[in-house]
mmCIF file of C-alpha atoms and ligand atoms in Angstrom:
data_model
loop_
_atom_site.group_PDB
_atom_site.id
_atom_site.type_symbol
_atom_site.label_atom_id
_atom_site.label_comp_id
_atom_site.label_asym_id
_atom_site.label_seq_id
_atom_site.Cartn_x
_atom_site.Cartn_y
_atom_site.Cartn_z
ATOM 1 C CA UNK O 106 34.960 96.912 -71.912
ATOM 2 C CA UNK O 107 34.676 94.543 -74.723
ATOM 3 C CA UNK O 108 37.278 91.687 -74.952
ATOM 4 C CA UNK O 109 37.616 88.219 -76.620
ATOM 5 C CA UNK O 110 37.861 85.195 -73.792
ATOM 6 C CA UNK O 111 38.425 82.001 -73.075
ATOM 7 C CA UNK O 112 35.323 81.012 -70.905
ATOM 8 C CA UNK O 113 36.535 77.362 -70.947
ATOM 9 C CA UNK O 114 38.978 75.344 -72.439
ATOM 10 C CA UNK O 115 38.851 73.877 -76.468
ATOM 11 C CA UNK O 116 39.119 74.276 -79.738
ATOM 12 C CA UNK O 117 38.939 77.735 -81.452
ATOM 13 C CA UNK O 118 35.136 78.314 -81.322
ATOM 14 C CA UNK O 119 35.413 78.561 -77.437
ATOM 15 C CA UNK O 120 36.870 81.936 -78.235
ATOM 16 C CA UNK O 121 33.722 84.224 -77.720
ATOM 17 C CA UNK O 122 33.478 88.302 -77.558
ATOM 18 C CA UNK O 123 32.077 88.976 -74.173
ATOM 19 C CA UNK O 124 31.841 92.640 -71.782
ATOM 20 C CA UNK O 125 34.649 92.109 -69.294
ATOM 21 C CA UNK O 126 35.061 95.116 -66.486
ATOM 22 C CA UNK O 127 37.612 97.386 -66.874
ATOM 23 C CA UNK O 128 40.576 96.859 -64.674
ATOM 24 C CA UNK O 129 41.256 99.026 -62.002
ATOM 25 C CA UNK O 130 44.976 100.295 -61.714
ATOM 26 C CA UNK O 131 47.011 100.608 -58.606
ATOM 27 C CA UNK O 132 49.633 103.303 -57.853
ATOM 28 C CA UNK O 133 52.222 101.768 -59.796
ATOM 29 C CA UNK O 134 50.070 100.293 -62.911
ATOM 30 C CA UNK O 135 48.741 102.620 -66.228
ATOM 31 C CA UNK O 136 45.716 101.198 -67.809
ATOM 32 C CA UNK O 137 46.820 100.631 -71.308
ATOM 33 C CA UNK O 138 44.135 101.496 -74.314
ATOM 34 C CA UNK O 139 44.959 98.259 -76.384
ATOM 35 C CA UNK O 140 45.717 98.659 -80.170
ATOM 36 C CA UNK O 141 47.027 95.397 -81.313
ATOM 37 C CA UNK O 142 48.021 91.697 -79.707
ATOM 38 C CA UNK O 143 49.870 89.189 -81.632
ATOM 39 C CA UNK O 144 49.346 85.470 -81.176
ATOM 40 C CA UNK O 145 51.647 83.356 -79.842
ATOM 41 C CA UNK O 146 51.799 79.572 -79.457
ATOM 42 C CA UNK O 147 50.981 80.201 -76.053
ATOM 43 C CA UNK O 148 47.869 81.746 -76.740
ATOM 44 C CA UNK O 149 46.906 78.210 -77.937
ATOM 45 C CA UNK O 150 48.014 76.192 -75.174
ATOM 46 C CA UNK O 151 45.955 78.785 -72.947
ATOM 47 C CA UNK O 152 42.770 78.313 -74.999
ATOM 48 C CA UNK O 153 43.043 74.637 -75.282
ATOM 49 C CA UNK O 154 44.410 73.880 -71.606
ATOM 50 C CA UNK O 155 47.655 71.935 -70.309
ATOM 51 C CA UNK O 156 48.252 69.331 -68.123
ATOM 52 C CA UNK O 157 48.674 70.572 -64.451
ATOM 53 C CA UNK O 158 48.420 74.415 -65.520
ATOM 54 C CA UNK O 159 45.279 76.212 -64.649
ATOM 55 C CA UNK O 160 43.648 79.031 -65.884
ATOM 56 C CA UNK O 161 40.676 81.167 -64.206
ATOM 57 C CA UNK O 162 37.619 81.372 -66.117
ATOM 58 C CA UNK O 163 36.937 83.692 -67.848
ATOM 59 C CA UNK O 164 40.134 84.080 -69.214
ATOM 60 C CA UNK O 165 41.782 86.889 -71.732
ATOM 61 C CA UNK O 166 44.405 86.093 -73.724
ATOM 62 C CA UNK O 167 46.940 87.537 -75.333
ATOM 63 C CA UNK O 168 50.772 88.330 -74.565
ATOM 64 C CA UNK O 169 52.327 90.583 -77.127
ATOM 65 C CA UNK O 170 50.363 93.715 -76.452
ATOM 66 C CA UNK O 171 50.653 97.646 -77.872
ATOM 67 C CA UNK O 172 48.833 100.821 -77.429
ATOM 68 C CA UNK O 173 48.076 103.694 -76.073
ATOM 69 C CA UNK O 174 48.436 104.747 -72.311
ATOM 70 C CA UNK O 175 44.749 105.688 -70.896
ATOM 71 C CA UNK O 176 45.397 106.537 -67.385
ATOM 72 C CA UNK O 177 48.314 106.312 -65.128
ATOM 73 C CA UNK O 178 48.685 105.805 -61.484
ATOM 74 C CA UNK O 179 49.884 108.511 -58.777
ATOM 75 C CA UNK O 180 52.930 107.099 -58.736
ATOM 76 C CA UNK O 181 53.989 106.451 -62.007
ATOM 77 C CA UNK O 182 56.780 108.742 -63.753
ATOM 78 C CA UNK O 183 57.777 107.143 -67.043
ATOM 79 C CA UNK O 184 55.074 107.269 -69.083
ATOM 80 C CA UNK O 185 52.205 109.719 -69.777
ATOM 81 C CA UNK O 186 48.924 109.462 -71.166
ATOM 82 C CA UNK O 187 48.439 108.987 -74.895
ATOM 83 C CA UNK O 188 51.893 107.642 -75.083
ATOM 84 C CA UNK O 189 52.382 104.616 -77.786
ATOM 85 C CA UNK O 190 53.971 101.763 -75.756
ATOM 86 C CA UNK O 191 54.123 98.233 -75.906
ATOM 87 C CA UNK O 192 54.398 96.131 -72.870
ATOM 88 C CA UNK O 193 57.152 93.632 -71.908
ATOM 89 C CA UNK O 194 55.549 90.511 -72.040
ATOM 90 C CA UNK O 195 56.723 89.399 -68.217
ATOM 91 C CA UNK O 196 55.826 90.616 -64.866
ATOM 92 C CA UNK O 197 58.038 89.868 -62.093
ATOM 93 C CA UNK O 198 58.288 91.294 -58.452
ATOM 94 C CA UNK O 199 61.119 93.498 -59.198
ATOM 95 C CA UNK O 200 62.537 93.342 -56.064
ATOM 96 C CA UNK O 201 64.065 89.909 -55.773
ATOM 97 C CA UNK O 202 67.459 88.888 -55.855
ATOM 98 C CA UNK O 203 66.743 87.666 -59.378
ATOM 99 C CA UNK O 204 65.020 90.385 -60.290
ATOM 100 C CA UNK O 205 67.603 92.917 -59.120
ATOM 101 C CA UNK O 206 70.240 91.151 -60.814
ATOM 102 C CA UNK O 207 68.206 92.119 -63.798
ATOM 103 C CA UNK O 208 67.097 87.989 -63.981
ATOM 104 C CA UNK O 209 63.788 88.804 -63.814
ATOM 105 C CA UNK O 210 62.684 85.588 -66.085
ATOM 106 C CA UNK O 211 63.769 83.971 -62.973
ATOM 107 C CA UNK O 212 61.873 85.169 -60.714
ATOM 108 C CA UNK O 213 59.319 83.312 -58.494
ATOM 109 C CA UNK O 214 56.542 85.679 -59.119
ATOM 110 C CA UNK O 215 56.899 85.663 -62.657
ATOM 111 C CA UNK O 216 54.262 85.879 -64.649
ATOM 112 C CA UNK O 217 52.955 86.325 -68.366
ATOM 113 C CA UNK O 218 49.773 88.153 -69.642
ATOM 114 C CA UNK O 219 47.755 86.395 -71.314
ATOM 115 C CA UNK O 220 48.649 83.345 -69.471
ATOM 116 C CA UNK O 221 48.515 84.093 -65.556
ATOM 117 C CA UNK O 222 47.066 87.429 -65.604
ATOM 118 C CA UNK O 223 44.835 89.534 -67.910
ATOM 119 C CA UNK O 224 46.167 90.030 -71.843
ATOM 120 C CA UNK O 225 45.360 91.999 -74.715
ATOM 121 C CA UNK O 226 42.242 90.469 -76.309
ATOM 122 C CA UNK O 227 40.527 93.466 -74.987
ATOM 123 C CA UNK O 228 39.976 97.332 -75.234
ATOM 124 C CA UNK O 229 42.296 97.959 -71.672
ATOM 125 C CA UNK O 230 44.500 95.649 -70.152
ATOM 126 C CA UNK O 231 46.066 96.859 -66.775
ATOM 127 C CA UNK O 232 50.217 96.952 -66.510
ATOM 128 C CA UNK O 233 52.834 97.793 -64.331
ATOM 129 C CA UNK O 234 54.156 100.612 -65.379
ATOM 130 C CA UNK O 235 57.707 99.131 -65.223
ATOM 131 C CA UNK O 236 56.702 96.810 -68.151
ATOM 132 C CA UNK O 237 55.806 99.935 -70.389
ATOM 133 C CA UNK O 238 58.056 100.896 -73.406
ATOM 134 C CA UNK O 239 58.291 103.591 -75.761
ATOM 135 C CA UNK O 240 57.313 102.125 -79.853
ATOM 136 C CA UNK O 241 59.961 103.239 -81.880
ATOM 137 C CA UNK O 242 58.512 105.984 -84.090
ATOM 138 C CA UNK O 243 59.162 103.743 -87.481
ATOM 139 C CA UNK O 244 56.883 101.125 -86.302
ATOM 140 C CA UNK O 245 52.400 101.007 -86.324
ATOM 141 C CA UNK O 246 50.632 99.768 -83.276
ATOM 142 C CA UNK O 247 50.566 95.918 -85.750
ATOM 143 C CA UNK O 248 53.787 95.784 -86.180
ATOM 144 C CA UNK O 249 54.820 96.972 -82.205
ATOM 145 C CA UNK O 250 52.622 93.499 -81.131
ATOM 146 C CA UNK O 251 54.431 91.562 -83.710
ATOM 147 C CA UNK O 252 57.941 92.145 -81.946
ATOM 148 C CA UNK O 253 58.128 92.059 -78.082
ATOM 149 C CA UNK O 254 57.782 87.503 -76.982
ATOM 150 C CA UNK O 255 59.456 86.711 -80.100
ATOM 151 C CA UNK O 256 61.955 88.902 -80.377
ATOM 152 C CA UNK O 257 63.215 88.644 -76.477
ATOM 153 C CA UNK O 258 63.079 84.964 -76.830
ATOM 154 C CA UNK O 259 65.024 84.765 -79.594
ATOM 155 C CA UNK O 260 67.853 87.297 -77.862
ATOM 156 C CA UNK O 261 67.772 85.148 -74.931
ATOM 157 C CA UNK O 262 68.430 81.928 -76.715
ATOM 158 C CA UNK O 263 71.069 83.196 -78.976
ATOM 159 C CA UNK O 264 73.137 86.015 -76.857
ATOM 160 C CA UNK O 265 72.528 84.168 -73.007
ATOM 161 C CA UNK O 266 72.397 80.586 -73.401
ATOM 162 C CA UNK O 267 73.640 79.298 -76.525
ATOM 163 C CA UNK O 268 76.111 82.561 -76.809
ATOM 164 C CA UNK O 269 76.435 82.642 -80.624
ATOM 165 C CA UNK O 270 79.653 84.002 -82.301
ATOM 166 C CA UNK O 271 79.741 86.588 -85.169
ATOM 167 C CA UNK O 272 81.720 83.442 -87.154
ATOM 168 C CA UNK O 273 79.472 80.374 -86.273
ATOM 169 C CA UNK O 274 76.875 78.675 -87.974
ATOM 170 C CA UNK O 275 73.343 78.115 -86.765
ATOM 171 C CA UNK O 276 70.690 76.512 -87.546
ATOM 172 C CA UNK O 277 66.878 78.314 -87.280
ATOM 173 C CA UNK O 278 64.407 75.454 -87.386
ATOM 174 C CA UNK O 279 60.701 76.358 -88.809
ATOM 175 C CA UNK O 280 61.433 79.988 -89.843
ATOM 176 C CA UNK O 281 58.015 80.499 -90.421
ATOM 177 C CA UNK O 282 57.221 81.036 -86.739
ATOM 178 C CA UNK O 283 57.300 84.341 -85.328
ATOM 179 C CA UNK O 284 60.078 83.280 -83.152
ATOM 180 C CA UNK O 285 62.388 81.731 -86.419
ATOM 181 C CA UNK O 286 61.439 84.949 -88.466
ATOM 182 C CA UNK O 287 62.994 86.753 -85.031
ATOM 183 C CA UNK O 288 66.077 84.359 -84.762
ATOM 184 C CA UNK O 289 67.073 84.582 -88.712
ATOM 185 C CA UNK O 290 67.275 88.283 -88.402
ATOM 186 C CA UNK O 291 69.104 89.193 -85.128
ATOM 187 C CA UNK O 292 71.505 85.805 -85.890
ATOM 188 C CA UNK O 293 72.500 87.570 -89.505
ATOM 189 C CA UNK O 294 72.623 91.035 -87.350
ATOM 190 C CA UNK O 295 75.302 89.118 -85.322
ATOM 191 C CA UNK O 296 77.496 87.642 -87.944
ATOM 192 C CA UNK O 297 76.952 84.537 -88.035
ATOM 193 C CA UNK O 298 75.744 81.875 -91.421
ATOM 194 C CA UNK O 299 72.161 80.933 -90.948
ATOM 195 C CA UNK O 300 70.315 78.123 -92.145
ATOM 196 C CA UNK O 301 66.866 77.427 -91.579
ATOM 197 C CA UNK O 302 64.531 75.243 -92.085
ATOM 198 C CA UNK O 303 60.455 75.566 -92.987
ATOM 199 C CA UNK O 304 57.886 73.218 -93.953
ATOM 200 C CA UNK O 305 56.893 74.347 -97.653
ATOM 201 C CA UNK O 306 59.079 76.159 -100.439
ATOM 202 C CA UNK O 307 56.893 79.476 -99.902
ATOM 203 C CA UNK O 308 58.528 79.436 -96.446
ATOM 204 C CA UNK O 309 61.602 78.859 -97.588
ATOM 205 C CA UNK O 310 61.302 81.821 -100.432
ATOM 206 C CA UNK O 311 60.478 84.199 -97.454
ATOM 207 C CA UNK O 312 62.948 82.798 -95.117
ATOM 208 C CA UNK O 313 66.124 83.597 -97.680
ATOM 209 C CA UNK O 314 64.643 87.030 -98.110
ATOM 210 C CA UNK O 315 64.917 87.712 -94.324
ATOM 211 C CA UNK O 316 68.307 86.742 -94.658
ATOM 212 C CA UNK O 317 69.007 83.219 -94.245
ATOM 213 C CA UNK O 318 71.785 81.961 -96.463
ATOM 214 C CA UNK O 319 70.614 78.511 -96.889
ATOM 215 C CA UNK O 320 67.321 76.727 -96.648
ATOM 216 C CA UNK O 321 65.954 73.491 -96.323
ATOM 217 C CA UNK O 322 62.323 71.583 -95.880
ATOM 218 C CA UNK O 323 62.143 70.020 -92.238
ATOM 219 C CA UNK O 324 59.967 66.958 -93.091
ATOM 220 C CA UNK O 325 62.476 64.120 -93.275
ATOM 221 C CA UNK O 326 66.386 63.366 -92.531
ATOM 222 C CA UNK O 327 67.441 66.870 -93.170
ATOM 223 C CA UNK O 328 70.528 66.863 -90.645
ATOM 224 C CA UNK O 329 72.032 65.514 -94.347
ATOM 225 C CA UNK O 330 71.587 67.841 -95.748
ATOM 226 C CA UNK O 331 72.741 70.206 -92.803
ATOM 227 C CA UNK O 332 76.012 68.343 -93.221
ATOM 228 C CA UNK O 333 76.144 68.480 -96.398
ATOM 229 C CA UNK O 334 76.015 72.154 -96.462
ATOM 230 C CA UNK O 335 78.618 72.466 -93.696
ATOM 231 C CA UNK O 336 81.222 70.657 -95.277
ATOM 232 C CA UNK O 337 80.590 67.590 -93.411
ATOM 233 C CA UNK O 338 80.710 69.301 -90.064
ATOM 234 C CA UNK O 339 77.479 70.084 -88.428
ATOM 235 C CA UNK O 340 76.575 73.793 -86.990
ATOM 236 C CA UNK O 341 77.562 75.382 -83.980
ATOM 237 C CA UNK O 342 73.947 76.009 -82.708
ATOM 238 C CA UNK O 343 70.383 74.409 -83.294
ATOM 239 C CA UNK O 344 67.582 76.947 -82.493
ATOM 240 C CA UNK O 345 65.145 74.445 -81.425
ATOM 241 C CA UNK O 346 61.115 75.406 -80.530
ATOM 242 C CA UNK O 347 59.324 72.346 -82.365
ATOM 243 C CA UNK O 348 60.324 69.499 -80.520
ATOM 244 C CA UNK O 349 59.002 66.137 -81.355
ATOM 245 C CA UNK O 350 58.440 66.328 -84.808
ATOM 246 C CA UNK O 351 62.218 67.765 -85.353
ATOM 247 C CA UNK O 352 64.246 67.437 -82.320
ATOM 248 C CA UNK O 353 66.195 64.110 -83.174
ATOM 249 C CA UNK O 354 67.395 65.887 -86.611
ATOM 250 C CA UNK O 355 68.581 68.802 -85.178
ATOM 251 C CA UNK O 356 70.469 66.825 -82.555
ATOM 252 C CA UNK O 357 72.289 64.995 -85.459
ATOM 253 C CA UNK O 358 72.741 68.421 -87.370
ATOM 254 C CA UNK O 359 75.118 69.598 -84.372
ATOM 255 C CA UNK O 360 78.965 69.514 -84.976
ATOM 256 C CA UNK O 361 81.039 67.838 -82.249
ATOM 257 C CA UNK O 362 80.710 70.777 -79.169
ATOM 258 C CA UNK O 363 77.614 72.345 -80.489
ATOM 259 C CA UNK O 364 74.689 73.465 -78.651
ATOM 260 C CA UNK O 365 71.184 72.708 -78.967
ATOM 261 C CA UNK O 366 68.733 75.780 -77.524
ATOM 262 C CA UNK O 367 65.098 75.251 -76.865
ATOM 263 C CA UNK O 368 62.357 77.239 -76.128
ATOM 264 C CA UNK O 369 59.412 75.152 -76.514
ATOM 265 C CA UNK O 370 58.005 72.152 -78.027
ATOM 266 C CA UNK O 371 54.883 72.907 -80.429
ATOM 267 C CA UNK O 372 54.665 69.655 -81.639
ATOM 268 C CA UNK O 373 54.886 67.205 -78.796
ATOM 269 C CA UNK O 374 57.392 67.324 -75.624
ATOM 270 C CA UNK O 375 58.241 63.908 -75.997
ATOM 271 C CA UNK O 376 61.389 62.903 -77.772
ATOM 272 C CA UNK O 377 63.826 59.839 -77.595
ATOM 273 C CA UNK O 378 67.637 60.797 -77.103
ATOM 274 C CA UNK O 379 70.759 58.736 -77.406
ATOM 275 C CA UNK O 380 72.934 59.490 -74.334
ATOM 276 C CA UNK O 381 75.987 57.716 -75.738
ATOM 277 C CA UNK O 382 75.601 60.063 -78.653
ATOM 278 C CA UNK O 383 75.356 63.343 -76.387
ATOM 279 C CA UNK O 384 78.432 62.760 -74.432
ATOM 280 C CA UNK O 385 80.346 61.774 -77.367
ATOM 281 C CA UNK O 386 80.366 64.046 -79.303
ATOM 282 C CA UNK O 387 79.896 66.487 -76.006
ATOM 283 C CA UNK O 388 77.170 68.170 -76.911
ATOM 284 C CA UNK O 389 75.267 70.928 -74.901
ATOM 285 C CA UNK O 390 71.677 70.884 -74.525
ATOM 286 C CA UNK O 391 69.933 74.082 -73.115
ATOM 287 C CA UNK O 392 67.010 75.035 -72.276
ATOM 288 C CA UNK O 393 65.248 78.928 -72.400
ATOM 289 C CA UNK O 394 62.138 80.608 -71.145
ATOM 290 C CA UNK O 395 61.247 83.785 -72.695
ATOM 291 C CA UNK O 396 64.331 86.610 -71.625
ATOM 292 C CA UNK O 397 64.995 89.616 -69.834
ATOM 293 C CA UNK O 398 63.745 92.626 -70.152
ATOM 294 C CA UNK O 399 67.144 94.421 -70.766
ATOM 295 C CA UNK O 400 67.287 92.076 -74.110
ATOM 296 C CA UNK O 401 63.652 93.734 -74.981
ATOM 297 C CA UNK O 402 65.351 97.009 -75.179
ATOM 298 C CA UNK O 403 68.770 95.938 -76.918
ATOM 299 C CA UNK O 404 66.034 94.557 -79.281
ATOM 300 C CA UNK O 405 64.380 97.455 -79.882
ATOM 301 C CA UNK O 406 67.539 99.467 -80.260
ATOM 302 C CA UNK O 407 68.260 97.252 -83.575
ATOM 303 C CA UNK O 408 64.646 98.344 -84.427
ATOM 304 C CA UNK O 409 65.627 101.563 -84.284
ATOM 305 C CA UNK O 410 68.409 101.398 -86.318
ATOM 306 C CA UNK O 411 66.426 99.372 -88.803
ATOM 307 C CA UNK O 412 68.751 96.244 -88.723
ATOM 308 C CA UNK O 413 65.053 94.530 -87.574
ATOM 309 C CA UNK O 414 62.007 94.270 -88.538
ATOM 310 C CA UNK O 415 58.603 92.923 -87.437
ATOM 311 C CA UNK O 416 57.133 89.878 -89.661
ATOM 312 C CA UNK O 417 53.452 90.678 -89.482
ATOM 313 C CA UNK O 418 52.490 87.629 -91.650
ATOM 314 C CA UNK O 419 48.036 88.876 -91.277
ATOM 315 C CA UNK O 420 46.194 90.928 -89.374
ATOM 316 C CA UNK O 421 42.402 89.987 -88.113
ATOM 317 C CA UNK O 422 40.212 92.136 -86.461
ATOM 318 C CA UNK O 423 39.875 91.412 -82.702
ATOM 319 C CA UNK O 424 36.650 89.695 -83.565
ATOM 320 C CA UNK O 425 37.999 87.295 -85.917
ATOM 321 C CA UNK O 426 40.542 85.688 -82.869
ATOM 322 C CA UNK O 427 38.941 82.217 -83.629
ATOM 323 C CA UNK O 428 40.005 82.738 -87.257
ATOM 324 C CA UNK O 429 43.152 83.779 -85.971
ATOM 325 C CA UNK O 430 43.916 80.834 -83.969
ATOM 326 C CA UNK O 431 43.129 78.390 -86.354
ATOM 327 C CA UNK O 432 45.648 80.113 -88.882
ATOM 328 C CA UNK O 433 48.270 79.572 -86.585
ATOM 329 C CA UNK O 434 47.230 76.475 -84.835
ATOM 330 C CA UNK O 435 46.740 74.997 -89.062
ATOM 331 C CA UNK O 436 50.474 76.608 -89.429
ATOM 332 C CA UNK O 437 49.838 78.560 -92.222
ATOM 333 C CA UNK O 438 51.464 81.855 -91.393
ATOM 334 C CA UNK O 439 54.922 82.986 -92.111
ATOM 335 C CA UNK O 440 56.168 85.647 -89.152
ATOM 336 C CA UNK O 441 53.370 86.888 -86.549
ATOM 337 C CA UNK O 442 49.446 86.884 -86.849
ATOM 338 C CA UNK O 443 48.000 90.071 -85.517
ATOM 339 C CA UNK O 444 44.555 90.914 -84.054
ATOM 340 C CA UNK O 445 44.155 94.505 -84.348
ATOM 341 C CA UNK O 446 41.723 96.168 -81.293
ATOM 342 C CA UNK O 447 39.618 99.282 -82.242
HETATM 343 ZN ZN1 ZN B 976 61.467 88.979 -58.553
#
């Protein structure tokens, strides 16, 4: 099969179409004809190698995958082929106590495509068929890729750990990322006043049209401006993924009790913090990795009811993945950068 890999780590133009062998499937897997994969920060990280976290050579990419099912195994019961699915970005063991308390970002064994095992840069990518879910009917194989990381992350964040209220304030920093674009939405779906932040006043335009009631630019002291925009107060919750570059701002842009949620760091993981201001003001600061899979489907319930939508910001052929990358690495895109597979 043809495929786009990482045969080494680097900069964009490592990215190289190669022939890859189809995967076989087991009992339990369906071989999944691949439509569309959207990018994720991740996808970076795995091209361009981290510290202590190796990947086998040669590598596909590629977490957020949709398609079509090719072939099933002799077990499998949920799905048949030329169903549209997408595939739950996680893979656990499913039989863990994590896993059976429905924890399965928990679990030991879990692991990610695209990072650990075999994504969706390629024509077939091999899943359990437990990870395999329906597209609702309003949505193209683009837009399917464009929801499932994002949009689980974001439910995590908000619903588990930071537990936002219909009433409460929070702020969305860089809404221009596929996970922001996710978090304005299903906060607004929730209730609550959202603020967010972006990086240019084109991000900022698109950011109030997805809902956000007020915006701001991120570059300098903008926990101000937070204030000022909160009567002085501060916001319940900071929905934190940039790190560095941000992350003392939006600890000053909490109120007294607030929470601070992170999911990532794409712009450094080093960051000073001042204790004596963190017990203080007794402020929680929590930390999120991706979701479980039960969120994926309340998700995808508000898809069907069209209270969300996907934020495909541009779609590149499979071939153009180096293109791709560097229009997310240069942080140009607003919502999710597709690669469509034909
Ligand atoms: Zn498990």
């Amino acid at each position: 099969m043809k495929a786009v890999i990482v045969p080494e780590h680097g900069g964009p133009e490592v990215l190289r179409a190669a022939e890859m062998p189809e995967p076989a499937i087991g009992n339990r897997d369906v071989l999944l004809r691949v439509r569309a994969v959207a990018l994720n920060h991740l996808d970076l990280w795995v091209r361009s190698g981290l510290p202590g976290r190796s990947v086998e050579f040669p590598h596909i990419p590629g977490s957020d995958i949709s398609g079509e099912i090719a072939k099933i195994g002799s077990e499998v019961t949920n799905v048949k082929v030329g169903d549209r699915v997408l595939l739950a970005p996680g893979v656990s063991c499913g039989q863990c106590e994590q896993c059976i308390a429905g924890h399965d970002n928990f679990c030991a064994d879990y692991v990610l495509f695209g990072r650990q095992i075999h994504g969706g840069y390629a024509e077939f990518v091999r899943s359990p068929a437990v990870n395999v879910i329906p597209i609702p009917a309003s949505l193209s194989f683009d837009q399917a890729a464009a929801v499932p990381l994002v949009f689980l992350t974001a439910w995590h964040m908000l619903f588990n750990r930071s537990k936002l209220q219909p009433a409460e304030t929070v702020l969305v920093i860089a809404a221009g990322s596929g996970v922001g674009s996710a978090a304005i939405q299903i906060a607004k779906v929730a209730g609550a006043r959202v603020l967010a932040t972006a990086g240019t006043e084109a991000k900022l335009g698109k950011a109030r049209a997805l809902g956000a009631d007020e915006t701001l630019l991120h570059g300098g002291e903008f926990a101000r401006e937070v204030k000022k925009l909160t009567g002085g107060r501060g916001v319940d919750v900071v929905f934190e993924h940039v790190g560095a570059a941000t992350w003392e701002q939006s600890i000053f842009s909490l109120k007294p009790g607030g929470r601070l949620v992170t999911c990532g760091a794409t712009t450094g993981f080093e960051s000073k913090i001042n204790i004596n201001y963190i017990f203080g003001r007794q402020l929680s600061i929590l930390g999120s990795f991706m979701g479980e899979k039960s969120e994926l489907f309340a998700a995808l319930e508000l898809f069907k009811r069209g209270l969300l939508k996907p934020v495909v910001d541009t779609v590149f052929p499979l071939e153009r993945a180096a293109d791709a990358h560097r229009r997310l690495e240069n942080r140009e895109q607003f919502g999710k950068v597709v690669l469509s597979v034909s």
